[in-house]
Short mmCIF file of C-alpha atoms and ligand atoms in Angstrom, two decimals:
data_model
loop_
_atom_site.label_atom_id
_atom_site.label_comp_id
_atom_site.label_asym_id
_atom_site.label_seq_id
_atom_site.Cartn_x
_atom_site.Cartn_y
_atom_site.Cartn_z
CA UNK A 19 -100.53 28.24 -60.46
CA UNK A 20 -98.29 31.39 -60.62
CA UNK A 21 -98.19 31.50 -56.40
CA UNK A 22 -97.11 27.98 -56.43
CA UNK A 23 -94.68 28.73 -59.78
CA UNK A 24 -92.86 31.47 -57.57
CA UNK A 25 -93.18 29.12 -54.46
CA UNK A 26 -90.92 26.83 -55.98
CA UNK A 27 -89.26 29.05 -57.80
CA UNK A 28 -87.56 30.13 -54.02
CA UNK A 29 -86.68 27.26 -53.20
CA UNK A 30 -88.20 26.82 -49.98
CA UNK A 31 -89.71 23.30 -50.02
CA UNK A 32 -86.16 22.14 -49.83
CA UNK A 33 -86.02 22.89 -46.50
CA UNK A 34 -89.75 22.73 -45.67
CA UNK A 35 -91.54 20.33 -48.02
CA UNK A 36 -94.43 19.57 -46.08
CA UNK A 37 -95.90 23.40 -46.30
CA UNK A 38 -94.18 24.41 -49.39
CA UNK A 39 -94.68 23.67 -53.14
CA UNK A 40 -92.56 22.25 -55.48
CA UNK A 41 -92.17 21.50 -58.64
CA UNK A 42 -89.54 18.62 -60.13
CA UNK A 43 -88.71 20.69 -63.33
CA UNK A 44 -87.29 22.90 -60.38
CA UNK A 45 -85.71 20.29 -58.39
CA UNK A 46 -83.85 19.14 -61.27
CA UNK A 47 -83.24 22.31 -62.87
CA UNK A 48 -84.95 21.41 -66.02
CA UNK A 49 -85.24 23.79 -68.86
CA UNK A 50 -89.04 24.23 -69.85
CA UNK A 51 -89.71 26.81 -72.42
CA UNK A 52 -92.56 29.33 -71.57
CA UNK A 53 -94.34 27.88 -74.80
CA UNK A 54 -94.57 24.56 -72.35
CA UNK A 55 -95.49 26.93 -69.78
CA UNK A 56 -98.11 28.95 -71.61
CA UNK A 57 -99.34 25.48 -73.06
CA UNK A 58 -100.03 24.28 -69.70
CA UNK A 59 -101.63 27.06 -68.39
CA UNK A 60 -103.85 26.59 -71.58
CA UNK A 61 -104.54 23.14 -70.29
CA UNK A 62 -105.32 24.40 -67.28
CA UNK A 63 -107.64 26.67 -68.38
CA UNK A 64 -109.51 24.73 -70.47
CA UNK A 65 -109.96 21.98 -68.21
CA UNK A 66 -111.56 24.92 -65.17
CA UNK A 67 -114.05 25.71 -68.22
CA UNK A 68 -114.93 22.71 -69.47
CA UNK A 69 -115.92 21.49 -65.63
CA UNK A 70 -117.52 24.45 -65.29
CA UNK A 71 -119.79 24.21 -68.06
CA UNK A 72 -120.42 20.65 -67.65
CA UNK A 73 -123.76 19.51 -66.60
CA UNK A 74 -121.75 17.93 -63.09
CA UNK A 75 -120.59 21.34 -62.13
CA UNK A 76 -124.61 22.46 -62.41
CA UNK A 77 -125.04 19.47 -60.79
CA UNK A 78 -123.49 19.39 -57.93
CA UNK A 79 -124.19 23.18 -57.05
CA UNK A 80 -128.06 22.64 -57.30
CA UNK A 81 -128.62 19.25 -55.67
CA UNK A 82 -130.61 19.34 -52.62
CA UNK A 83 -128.28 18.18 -49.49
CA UNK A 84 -129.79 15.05 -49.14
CA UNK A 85 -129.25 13.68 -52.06
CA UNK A 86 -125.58 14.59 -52.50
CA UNK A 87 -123.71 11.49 -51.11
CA UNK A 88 -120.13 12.57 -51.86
CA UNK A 89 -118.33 15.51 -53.00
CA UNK A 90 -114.69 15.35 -53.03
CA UNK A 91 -114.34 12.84 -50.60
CA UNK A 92 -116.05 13.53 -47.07
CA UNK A 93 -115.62 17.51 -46.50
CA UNK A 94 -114.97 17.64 -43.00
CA UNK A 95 -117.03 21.08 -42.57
CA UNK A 96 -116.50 23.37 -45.19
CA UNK A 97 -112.57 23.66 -45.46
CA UNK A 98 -112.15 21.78 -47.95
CA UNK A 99 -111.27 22.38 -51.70
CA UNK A 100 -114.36 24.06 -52.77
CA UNK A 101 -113.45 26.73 -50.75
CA UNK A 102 -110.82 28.08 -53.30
CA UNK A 103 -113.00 27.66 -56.14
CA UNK A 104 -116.04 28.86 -54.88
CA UNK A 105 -114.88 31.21 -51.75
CA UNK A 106 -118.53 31.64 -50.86
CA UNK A 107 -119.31 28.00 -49.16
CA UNK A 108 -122.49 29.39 -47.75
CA UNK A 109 -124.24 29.46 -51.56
CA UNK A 110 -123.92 25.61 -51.36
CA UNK A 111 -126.77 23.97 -49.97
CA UNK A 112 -125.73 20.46 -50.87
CA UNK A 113 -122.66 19.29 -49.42
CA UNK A 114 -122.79 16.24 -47.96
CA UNK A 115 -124.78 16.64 -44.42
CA UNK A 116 -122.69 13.79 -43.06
CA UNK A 117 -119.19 12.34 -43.68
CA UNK A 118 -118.83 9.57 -45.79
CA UNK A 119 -116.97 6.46 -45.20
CA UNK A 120 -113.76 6.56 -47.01
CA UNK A 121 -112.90 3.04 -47.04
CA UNK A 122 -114.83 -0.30 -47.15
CA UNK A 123 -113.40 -3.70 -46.48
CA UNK A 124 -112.87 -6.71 -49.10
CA UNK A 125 -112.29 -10.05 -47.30
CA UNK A 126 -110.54 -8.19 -44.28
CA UNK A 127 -108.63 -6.12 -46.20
CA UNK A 128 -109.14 -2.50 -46.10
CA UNK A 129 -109.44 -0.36 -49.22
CA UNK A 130 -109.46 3.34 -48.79
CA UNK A 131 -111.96 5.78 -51.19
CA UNK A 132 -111.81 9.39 -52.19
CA UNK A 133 -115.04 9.53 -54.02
CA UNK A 134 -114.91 13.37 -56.49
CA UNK A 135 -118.98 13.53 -56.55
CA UNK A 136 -122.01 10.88 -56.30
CA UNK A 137 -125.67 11.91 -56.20
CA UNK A 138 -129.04 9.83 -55.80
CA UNK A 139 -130.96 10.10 -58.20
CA UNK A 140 -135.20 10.37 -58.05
CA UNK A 141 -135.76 6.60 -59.40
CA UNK A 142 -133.24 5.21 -56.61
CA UNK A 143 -130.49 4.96 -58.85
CA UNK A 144 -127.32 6.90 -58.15
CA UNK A 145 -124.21 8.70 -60.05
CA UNK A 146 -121.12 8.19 -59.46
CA UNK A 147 -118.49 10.27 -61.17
CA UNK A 148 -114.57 10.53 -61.56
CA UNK A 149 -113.12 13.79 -62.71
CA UNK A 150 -110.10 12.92 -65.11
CA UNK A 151 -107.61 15.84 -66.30
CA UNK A 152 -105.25 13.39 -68.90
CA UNK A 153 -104.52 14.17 -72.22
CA UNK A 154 -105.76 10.79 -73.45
CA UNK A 155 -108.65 10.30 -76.08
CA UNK A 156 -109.46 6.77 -74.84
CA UNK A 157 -111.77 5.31 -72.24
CA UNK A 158 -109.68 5.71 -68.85
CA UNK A 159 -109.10 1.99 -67.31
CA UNK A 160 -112.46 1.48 -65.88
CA UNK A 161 -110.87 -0.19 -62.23
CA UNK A 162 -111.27 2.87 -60.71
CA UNK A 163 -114.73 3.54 -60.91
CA UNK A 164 -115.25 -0.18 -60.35
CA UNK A 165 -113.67 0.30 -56.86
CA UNK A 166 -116.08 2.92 -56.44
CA UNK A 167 -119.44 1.31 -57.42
CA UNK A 168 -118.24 -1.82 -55.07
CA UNK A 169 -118.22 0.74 -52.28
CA UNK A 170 -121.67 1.91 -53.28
CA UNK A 171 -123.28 -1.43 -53.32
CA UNK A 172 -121.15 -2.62 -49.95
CA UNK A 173 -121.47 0.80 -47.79
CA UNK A 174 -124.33 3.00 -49.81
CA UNK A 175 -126.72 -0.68 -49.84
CA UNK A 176 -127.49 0.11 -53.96
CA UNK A 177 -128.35 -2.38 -56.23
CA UNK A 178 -125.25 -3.07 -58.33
CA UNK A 179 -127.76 -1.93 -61.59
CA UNK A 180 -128.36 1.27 -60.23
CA UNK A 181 -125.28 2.02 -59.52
CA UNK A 182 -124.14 4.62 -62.82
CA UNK A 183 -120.51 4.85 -63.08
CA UNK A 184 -118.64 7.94 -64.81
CA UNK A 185 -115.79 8.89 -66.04
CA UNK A 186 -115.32 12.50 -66.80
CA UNK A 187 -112.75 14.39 -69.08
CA UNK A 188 -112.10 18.01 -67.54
CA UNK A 189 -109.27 18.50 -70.61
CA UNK A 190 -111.31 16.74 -73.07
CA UNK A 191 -114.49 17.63 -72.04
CA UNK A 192 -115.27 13.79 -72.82
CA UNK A 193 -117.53 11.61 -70.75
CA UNK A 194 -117.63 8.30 -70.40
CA UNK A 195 -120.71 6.10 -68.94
CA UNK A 196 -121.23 2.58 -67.74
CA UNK A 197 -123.39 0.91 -65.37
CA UNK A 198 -122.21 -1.25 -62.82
CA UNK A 199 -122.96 -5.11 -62.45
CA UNK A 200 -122.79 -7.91 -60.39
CA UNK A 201 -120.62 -9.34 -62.42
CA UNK A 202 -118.50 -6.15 -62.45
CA UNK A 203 -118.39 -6.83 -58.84
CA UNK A 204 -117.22 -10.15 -58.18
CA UNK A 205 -114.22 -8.66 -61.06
CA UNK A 206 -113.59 -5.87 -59.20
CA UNK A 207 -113.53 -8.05 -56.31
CA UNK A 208 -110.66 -10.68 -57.54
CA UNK A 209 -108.87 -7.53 -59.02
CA UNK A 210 -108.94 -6.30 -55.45
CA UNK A 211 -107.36 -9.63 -54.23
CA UNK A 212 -105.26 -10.27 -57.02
CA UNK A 213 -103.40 -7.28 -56.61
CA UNK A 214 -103.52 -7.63 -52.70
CA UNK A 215 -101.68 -10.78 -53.24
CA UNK A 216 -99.32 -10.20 -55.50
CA UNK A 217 -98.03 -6.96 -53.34
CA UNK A 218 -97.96 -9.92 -49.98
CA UNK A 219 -95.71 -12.33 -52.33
CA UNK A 220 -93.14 -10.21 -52.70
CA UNK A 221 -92.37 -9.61 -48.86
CA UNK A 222 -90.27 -11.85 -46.50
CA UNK A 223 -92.82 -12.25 -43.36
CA UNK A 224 -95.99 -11.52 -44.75
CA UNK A 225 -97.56 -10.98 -41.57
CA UNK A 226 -95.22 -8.68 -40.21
CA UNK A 227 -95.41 -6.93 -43.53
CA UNK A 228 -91.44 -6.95 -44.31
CA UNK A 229 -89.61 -6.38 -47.81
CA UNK A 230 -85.87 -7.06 -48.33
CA UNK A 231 -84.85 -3.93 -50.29
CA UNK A 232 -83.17 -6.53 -52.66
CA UNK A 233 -86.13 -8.48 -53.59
CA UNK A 234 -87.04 -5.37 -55.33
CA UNK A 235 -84.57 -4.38 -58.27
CA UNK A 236 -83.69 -1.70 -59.78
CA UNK A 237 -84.89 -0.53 -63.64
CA UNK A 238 -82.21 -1.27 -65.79
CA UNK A 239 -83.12 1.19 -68.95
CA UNK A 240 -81.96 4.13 -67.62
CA UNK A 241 -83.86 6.16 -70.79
CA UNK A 242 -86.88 5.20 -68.22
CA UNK A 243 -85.17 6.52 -65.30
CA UNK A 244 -83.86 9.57 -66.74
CA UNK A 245 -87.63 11.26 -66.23
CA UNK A 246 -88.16 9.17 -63.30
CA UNK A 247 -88.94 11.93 -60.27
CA UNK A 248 -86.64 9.22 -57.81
CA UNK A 249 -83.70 9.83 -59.99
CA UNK A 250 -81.87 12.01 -57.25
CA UNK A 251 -81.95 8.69 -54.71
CA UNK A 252 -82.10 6.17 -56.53
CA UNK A 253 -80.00 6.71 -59.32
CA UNK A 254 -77.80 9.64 -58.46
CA UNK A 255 -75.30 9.17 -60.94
CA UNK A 256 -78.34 10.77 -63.64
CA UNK A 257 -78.38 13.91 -61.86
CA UNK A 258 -74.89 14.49 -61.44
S1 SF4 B 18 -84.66 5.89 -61.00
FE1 SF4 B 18 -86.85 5.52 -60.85
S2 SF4 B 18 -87.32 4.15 -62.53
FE2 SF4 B 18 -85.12 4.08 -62.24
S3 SF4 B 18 -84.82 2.35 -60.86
FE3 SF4 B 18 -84.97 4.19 -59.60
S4 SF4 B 18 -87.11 4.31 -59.01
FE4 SF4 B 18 -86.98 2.87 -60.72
#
């Protein structure tokens, strides 16, 4: 957190964004106190300590290999993430042996994955869990881990009733459970093509996937757009 603080802090994403950080509280020169700073860093914090005493943290460091079917996504070798929390990659013995799919296909339409962890369990049922880091108290929208337990059944061949679904707090340290269904699927499944649709009915050729920029207007409370990070483009005038 401080490297990337002081990263931004120079400036030089401006002019390299791809391989620099940035933050938008510099972008838009935004006065944050270091209270706000120290209370993020306390989020921060307690979120790193609350995974790490969590029983998926255990978890996912003791599994044997085969039964680890996803861990952050597919790893592609071992430079991935893990590598800055645990610099040692060699200590693991269970990522993933082979890559997983990251997308799976509803009605010819492609929907892209980026699974945090699953595991099989020893009765044939598996885990599937989402790391969250919000400060909400409530039961995150459940969609998301829908999406992912209709992967499981369609590319992983589970039973939709052994397919455990989790959602998991880091900044609350609160876990939420739910198995999946096949009811949960065919939802998931009209969610999936819902949404698909009502993205296509808002363009001009659908097939050639084309928008007029017109067909899509612009917010008219500008209290919304005043934290809105495409202020500077779209609404200059705020930054000025
Ligand atoms: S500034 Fe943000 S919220 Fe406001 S119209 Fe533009 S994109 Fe939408």
């Amino acid at each position: 957190m401080q490297e990337q603080f002081k990263t931004s802090l120079s400036g030089d994403y401006k002019s390299d964004p791809k391989d620099n950080f940035g933050l938008l509280e510099h972008e838009y020169d935004e006065e944050i106190s270091d209270k706000t700073w120290q209370l993020l860093r306390d989020d921060v914090i307690r979120a790193i300590d609350n995974f790490r005493g969590s029983e998926f943290w255990k978890k996912a460091k003791t599994l044997p290999q085969e039964d680890c079917l996803a861990l952050e996504g597919d790893l592609k070798g071992s430079d991935n993430i893990w590598k800055s929390i645990s610099p040692d990659l060699t200590t693991w013995n269970n990522l993933p042996s082979a890559p997983a799919a990251d997308s799976f296909s509803v009605d010819g339409i492609k929907v892209w994955v980026k699974i945090d962890f699953a595991y099989r369990k020893q009765d044939g049922s598996i885990s599937l869990i989402d790391w969250k880091s919000g400060n909400s108290k409530e039961e995150p929208d459940p969609t998301q881990l829908n999406i992912y337990g209709y992967y499981a059944s369609e590319v992983w061949d589970i039973p939709e009733e052994k397919i455990n679904l989790t959602a998991y707090n880091v900044n609350q340290g609160e876990q939420y459970d739910r198995t999946f269904s096949e009811e949960g699927k065919q939802e998931t499944e009209e969610k999936i093509l819902n949404s698909v649709e009502n993205m296509k009915e808002m363009l001009v050729n659908r097939e050639e996937n084309e928008a007029e920029e017109e067909d899509f207007p612009k917010e008219e409370n500008y209290s919304f757009c005043r934290h809105c990070r495409y202020r500077q483009v779209c609404k200059p005038e705020l930054v000025e």
